Tab-separated table of C-alpha atoms and ligand atoms in Angstrom:
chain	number	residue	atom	x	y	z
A	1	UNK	CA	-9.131	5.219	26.531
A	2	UNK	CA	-6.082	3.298	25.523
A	3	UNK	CA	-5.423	0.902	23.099
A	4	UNK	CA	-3.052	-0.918	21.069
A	5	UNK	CA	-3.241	-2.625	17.404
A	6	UNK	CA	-1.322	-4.010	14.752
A	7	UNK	CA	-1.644	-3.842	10.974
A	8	UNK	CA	0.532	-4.859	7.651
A	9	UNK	CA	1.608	-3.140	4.730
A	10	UNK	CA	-0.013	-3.970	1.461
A	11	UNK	CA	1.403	-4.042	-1.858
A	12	UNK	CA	-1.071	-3.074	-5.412
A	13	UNK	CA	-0.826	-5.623	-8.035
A	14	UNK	CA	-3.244	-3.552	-9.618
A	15	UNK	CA	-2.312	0.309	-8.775
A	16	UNK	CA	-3.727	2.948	-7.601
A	17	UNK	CA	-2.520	6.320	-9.271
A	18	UNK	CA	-4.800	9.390	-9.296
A	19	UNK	CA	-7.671	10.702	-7.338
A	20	UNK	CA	-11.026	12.070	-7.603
A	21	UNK	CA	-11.066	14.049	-4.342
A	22	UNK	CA	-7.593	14.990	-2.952
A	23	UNK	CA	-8.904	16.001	0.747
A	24	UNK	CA	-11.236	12.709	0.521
A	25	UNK	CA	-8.348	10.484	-0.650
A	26	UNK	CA	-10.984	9.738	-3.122
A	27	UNK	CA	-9.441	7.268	-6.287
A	28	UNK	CA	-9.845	8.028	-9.678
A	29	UNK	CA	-10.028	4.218	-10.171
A	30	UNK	CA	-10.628	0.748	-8.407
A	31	UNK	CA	-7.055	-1.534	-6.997
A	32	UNK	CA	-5.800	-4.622	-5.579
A	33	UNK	CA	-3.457	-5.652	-3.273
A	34	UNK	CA	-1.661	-8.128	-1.590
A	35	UNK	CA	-0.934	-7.732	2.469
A	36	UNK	CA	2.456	-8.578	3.660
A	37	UNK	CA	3.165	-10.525	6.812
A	38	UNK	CA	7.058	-8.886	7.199
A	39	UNK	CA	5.770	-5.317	7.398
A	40	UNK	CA	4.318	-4.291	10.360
A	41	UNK	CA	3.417	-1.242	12.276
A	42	UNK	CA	2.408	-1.742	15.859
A	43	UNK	CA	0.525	1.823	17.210
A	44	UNK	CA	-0.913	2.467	20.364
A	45	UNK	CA	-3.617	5.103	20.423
A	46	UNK	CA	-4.653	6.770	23.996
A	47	UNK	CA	-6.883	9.752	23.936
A	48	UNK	CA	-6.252	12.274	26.935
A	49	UNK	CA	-8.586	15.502	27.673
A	50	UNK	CA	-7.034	19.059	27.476
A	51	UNK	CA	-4.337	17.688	25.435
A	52	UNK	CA	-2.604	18.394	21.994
A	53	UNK	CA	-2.072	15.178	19.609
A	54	UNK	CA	1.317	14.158	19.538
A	55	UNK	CA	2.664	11.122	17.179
A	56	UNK	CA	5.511	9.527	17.502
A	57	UNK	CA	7.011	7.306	14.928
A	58	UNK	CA	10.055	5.192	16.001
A	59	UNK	CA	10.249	7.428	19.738
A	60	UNK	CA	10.916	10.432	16.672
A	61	UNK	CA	8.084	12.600	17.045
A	62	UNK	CA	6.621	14.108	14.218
A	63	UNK	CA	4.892	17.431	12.784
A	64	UNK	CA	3.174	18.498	9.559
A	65	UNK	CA	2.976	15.731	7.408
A	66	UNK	CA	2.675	12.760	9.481
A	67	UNK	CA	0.675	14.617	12.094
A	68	UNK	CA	-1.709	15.989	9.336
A	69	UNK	CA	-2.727	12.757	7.899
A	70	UNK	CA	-3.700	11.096	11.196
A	71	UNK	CA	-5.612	14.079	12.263
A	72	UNK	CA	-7.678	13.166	8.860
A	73	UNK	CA	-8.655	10.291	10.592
A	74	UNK	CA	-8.912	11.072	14.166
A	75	UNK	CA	-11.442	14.389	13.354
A	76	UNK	CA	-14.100	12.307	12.610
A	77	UNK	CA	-13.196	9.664	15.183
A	78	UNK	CA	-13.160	12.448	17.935
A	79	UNK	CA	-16.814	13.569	16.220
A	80	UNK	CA	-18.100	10.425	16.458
A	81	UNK	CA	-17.049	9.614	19.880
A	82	UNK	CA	-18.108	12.804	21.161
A	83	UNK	CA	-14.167	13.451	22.633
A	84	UNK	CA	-13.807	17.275	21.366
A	85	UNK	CA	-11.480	18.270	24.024
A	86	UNK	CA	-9.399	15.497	23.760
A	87	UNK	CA	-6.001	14.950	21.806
A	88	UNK	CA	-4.601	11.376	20.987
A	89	UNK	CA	-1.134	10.210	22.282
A	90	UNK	CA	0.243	7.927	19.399
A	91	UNK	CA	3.363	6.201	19.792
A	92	UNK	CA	3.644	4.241	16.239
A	93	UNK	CA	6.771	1.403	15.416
A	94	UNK	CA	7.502	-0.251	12.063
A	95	UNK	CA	9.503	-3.540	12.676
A	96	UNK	CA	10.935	-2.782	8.780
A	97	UNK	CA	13.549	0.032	7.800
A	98	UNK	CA	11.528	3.270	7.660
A	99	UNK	CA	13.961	5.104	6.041
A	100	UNK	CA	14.748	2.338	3.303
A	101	UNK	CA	11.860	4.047	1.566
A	102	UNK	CA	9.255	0.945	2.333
A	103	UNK	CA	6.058	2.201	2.389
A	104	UNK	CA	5.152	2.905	5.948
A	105	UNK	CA	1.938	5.034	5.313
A	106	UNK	CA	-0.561	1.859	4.665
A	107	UNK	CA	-0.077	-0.101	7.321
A	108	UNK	CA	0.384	2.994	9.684
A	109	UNK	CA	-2.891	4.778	8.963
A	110	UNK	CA	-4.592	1.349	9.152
A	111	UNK	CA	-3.489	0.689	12.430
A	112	UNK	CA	-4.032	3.446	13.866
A	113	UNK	CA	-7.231	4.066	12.785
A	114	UNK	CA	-7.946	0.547	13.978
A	115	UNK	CA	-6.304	1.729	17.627
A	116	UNK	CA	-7.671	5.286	17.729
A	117	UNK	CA	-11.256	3.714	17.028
A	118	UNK	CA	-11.038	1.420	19.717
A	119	UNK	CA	-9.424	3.467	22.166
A	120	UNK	CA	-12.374	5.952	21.729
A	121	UNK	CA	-15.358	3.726	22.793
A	122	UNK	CA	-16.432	2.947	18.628
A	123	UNK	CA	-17.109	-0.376	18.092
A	124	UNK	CA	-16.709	-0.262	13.819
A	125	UNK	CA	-16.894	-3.262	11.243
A	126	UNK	CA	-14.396	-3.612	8.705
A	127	UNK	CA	-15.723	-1.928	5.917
A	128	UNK	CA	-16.252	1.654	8.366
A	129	UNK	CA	-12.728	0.970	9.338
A	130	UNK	CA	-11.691	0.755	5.930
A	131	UNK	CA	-13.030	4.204	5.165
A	132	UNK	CA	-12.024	5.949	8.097
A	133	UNK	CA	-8.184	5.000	7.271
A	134	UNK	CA	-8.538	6.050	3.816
A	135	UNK	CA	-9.014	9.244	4.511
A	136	UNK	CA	-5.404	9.352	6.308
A	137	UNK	CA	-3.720	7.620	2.897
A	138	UNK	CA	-5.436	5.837	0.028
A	139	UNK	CA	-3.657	2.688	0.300
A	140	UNK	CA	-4.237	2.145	3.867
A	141	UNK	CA	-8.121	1.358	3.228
A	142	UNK	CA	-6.764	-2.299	1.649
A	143	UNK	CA	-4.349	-2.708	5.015
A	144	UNK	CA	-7.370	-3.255	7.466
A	145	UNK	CA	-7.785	-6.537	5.595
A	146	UNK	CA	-5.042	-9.692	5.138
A	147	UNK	CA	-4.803	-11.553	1.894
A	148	UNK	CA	-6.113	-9.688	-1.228
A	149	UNK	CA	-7.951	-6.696	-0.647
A	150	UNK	CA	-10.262	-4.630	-3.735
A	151	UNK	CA	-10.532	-0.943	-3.255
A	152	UNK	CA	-13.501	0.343	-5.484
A	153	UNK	CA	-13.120	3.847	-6.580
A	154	UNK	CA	-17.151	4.212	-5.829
A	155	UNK	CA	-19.222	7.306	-6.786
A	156	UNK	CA	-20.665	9.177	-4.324
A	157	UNK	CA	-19.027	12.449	-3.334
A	158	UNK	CA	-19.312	11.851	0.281
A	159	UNK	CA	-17.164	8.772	-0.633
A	160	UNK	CA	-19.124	6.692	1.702
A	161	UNK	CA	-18.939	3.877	-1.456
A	162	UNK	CA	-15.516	3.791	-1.724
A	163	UNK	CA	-13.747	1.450	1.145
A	164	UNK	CA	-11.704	-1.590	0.555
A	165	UNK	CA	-13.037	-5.438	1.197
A	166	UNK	CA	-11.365	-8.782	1.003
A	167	UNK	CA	-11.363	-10.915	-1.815
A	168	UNK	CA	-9.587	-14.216	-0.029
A	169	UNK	CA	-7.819	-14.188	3.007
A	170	UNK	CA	-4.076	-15.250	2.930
A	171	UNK	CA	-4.510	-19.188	3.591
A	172	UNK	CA	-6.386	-19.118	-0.005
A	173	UNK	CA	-2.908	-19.126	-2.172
A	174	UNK	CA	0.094	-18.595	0.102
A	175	UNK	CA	2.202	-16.413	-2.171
A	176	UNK	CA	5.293	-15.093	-1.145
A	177	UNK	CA	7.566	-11.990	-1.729
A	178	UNK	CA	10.850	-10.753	-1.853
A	179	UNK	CA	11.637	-6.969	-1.653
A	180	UNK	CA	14.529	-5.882	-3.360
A	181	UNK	CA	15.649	-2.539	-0.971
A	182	UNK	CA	17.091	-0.281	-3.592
A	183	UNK	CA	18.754	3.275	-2.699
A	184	UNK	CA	17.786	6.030	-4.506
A	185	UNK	CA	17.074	9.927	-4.419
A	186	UNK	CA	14.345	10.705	-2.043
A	187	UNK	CA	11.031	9.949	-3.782
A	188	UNK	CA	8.257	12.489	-4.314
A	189	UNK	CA	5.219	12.216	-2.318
A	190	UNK	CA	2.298	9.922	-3.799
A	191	UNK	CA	0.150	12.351	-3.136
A	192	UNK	CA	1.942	15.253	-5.064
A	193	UNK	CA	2.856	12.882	-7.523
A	194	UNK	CA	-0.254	11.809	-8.552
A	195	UNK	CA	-2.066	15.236	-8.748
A	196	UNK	CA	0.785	16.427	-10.726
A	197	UNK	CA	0.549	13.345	-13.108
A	198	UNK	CA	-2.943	13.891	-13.336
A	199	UNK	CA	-2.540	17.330	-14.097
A	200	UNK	CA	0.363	16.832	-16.767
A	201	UNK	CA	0.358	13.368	-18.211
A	202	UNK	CA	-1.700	12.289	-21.413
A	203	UNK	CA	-1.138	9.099	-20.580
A	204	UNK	CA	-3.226	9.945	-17.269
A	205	UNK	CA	-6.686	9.056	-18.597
A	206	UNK	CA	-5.679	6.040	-21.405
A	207	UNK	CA	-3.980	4.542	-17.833
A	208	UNK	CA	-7.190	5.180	-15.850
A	209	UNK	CA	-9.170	4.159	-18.444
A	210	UNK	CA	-6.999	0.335	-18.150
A	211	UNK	CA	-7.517	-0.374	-14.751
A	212	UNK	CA	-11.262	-1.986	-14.526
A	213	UNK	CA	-10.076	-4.399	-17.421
A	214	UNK	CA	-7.277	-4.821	-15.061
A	215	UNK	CA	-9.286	-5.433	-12.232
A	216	UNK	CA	-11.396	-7.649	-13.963
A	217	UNK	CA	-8.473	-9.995	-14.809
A	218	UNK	CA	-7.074	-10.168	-11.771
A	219	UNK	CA	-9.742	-10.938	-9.744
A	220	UNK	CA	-10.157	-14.251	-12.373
A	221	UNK	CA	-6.345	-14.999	-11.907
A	222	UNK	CA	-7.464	-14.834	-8.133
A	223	UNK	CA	-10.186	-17.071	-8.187
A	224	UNK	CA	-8.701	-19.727	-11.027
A	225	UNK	CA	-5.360	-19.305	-8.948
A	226	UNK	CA	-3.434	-18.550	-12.115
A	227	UNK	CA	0.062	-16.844	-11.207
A	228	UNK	CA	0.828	-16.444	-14.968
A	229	UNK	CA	-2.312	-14.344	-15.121
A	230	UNK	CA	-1.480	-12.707	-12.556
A	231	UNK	CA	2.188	-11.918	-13.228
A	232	UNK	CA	1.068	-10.460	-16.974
A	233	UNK	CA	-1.391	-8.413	-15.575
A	234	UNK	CA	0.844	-7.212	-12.180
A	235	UNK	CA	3.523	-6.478	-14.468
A	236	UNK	CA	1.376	-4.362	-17.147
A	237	UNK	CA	-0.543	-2.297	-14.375
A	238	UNK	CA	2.969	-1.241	-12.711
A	239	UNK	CA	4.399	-0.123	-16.558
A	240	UNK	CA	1.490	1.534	-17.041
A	241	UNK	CA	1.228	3.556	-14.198
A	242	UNK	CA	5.221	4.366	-14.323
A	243	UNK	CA	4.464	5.038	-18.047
A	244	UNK	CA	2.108	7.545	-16.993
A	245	UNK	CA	4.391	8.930	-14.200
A	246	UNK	CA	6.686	9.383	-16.791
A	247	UNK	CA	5.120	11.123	-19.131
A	248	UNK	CA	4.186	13.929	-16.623
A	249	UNK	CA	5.942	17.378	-17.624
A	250	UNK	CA	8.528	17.467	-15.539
A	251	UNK	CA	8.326	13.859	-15.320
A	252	UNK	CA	8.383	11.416	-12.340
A	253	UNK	CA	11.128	8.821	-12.554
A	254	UNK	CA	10.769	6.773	-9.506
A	255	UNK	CA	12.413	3.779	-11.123
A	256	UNK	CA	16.248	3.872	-10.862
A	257	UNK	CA	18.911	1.934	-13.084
A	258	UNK	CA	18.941	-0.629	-10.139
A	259	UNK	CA	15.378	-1.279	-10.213
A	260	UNK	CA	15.507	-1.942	-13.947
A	261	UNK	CA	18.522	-4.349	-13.714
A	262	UNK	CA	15.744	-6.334	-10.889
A	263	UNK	CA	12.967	-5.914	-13.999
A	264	UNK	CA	15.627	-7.720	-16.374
A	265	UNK	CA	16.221	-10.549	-13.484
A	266	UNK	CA	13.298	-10.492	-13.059
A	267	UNK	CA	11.897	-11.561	-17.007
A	268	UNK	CA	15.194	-14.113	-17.151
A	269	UNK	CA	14.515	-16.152	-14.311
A	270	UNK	CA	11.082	-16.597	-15.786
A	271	UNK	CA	11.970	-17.487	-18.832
A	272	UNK	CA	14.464	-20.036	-17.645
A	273	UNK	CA	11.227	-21.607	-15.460
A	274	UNK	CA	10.422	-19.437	-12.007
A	275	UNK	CA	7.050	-18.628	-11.189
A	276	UNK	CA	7.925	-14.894	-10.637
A	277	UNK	CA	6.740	-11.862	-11.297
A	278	UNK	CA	7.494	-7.997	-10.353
A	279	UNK	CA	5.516	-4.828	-9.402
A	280	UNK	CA	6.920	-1.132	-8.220
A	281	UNK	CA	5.490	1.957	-6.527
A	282	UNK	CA	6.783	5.425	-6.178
A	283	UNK	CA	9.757	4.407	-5.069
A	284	UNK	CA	13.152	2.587	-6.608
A	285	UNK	CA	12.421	-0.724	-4.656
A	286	UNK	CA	11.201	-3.905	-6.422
A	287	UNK	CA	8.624	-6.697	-5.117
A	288	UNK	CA	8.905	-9.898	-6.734
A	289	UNK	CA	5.899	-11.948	-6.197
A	290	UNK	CA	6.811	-15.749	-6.047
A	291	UNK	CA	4.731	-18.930	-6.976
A	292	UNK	CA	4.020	-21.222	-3.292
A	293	UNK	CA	7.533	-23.260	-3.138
A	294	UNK	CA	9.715	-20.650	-5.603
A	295	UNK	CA	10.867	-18.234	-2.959
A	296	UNK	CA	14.190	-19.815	-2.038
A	297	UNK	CA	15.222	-19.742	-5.375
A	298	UNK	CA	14.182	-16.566	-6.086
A	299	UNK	CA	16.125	-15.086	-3.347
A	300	UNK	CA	19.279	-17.002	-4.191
A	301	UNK	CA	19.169	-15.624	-7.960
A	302	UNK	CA	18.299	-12.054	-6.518
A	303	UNK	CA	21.030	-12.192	-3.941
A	304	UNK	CA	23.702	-12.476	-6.661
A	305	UNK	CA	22.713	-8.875	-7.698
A	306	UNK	CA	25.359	-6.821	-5.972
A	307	UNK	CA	23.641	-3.696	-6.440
A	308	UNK	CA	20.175	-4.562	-4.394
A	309	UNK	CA	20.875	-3.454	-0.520
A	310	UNK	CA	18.948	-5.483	0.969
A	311	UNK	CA	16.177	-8.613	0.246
A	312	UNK	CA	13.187	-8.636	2.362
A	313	UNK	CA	10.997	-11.960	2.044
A	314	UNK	CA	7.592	-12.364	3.376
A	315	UNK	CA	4.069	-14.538	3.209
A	316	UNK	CA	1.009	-12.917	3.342
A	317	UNK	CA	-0.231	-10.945	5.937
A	318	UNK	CA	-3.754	-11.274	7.801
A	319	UNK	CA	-6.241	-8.671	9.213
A	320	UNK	CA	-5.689	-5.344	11.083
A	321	UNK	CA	-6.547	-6.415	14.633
A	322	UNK	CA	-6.181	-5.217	18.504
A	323	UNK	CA	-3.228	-6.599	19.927
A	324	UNK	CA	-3.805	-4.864	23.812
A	325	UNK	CA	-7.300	-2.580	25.112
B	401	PMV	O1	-2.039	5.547	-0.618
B	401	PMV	P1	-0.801	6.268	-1.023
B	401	PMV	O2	-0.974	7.729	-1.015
B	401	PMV	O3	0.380	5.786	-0.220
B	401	PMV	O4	-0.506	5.873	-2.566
B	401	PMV	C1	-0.119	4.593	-2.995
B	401	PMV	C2	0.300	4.611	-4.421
B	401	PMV	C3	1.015	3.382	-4.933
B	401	PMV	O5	1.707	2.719	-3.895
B	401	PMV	C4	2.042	3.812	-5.984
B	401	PMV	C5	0.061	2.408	-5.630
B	401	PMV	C6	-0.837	1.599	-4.736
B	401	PMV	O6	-1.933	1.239	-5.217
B	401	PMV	O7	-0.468	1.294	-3.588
């Protein structure tokens, strides 16, 4: 009843902002993403009768929040396995700052829903997988799978239709990233962030309304493995969705002066020849995608920025998977 798995973070190149069923984690619209190799959360899962679930994140153990979204995905795991009396031990560890504001959620829920399943007796493909940690946070669904992942939005209420699969696995173009680790005022929550933008923002449906063109043009960039395609359309899905963001009354401004002075880098070193791009999330940080063979240089222009706290640089990531069982 014990077991332990590993899984990546994933970052959209085309996002994911707004859903159609909150307690679901249902999207509004279809994304992509790339999986990260640097960002990992290790989480062992063992289920023990008569007992409370506890998480622990970084030996810090955790209520509301945190505890609430993996309870979203061990419910129906404990359903399924037929283990009602029985609460989950979770000990969970992200080998990347935490606190830096990286997004920890994705490649958490993924791998503990790949642990929790495991450690319960359920022996479940992929694509179940994929659905089962999307109920614990959206973006997590694309984490069970390296390389690029596609998230469709599906239609069905149940949201049975709506898991994540992979589109090439991360020998297919060997990209590579560097996270610029901006400070900033604590973030809002994506969760309250993008009801209230959906709620708010008349930018909300135009920027919905982009996202299958979006899609559609990525996945070609992906399979004619153009990085200028894929930079121009990276770059306008990230604007738009902070364009929507702000445009929410209040608005959400999770871009800070930093991150724009990144952007500006960012459009200079590709003008003067790098094979760059950026994208954002609701946070201040920056990831600069890099053309195979342009990271080093990337980092050495980005590192001159005084103002970034850290750079993170990683290839892409591969599957969720069972480390120990
Ligand atoms: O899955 P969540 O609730 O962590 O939301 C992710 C939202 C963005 O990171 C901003 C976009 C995305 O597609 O990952």
């Amino acid at each position: 009843m014990k077991a332990t798995a590993r899984a990546h973070a994933n970052i959209a190149l085309v996002k994911y902002w707004g859903k159609r069923d909150a307690v679901l984690n249902l999207p509004a619209a279809g994304s992509l993403s790339a999986t990260l190799a640097a960002m990992t959360t290790t989480t062992t899962v063992e289920w023990r009768s008569g007992q409370p679930d506890q998480l622990f994140i970084n030996d810090q153990p955790q209520v509301g929040g945190a505890l609430e979204k993996a309870r979203r995905v061990l419910d129906p795991i404990r359903q399924e396995a037929q283990l009602s009396g029985a609460g989950a031990l979770i000990r969970s560890e992200n080998d990347f700052p935490t606190a830096a504001g990286l997004a920890s959620s994705a490649s958490g829920l993924a791998a503990l829903t790949v642990a929790a399943a495991k450690s319960a007796g359920l022996a479940l493909a992929p694509g179940p997988l994929s659905a089962l940690a999307r109920r614990g946070s959206g973006s997590a669904c694309r984490s069970i799978f390296g390389g690029f992942a596609l998230w469709s939005a599906g239609t069905r209420p149940d949201g049975e239709d709506s898991s994540a699969v992979c589109l090439h696995g991360p020998e297919y173009w060997p990209l590579e990233v560097v996270i610029a680790v901006v400070s900033g005022k604590k973030a809002h929550g994506s969760t309250e962030g993008m009801l209230h933008t959906a709620a708010t923002s008349p930018y909300h449906a135009p920027f919905l309304q982009s996202v299958d063109r979006d899609l559609e043009h990525a996945q070609a960039a992906l399979t004619e493995r153009d990085f200028a395609l894929l930079g121009r359309v990276a770059e306008r899905s990230c604007l738009r969705m902070h364009a929507d963001m702000l445009a929410a009354d209040p608005a959400l401004c999770y871009l800070q002066p930093t991150s724009w002075r990144v952007i500006d880098r960012v459009w200079q070193l590709r003008a003067e020849g790098l094979e760059i791009f950026f994208t954002a999330d609701a946070g201040p940080n920056v990831k600069v995608f890099c053309a195979p063979g342009q990271l080093n240089a990337a980092q050495a222009a980005l590192s001159e920025l005084s103002e970034i706290e850290t750079l993170i640089s990683s290839g892409l990531g591969g599957d969720a998977e069972i480390i120990d069982a």
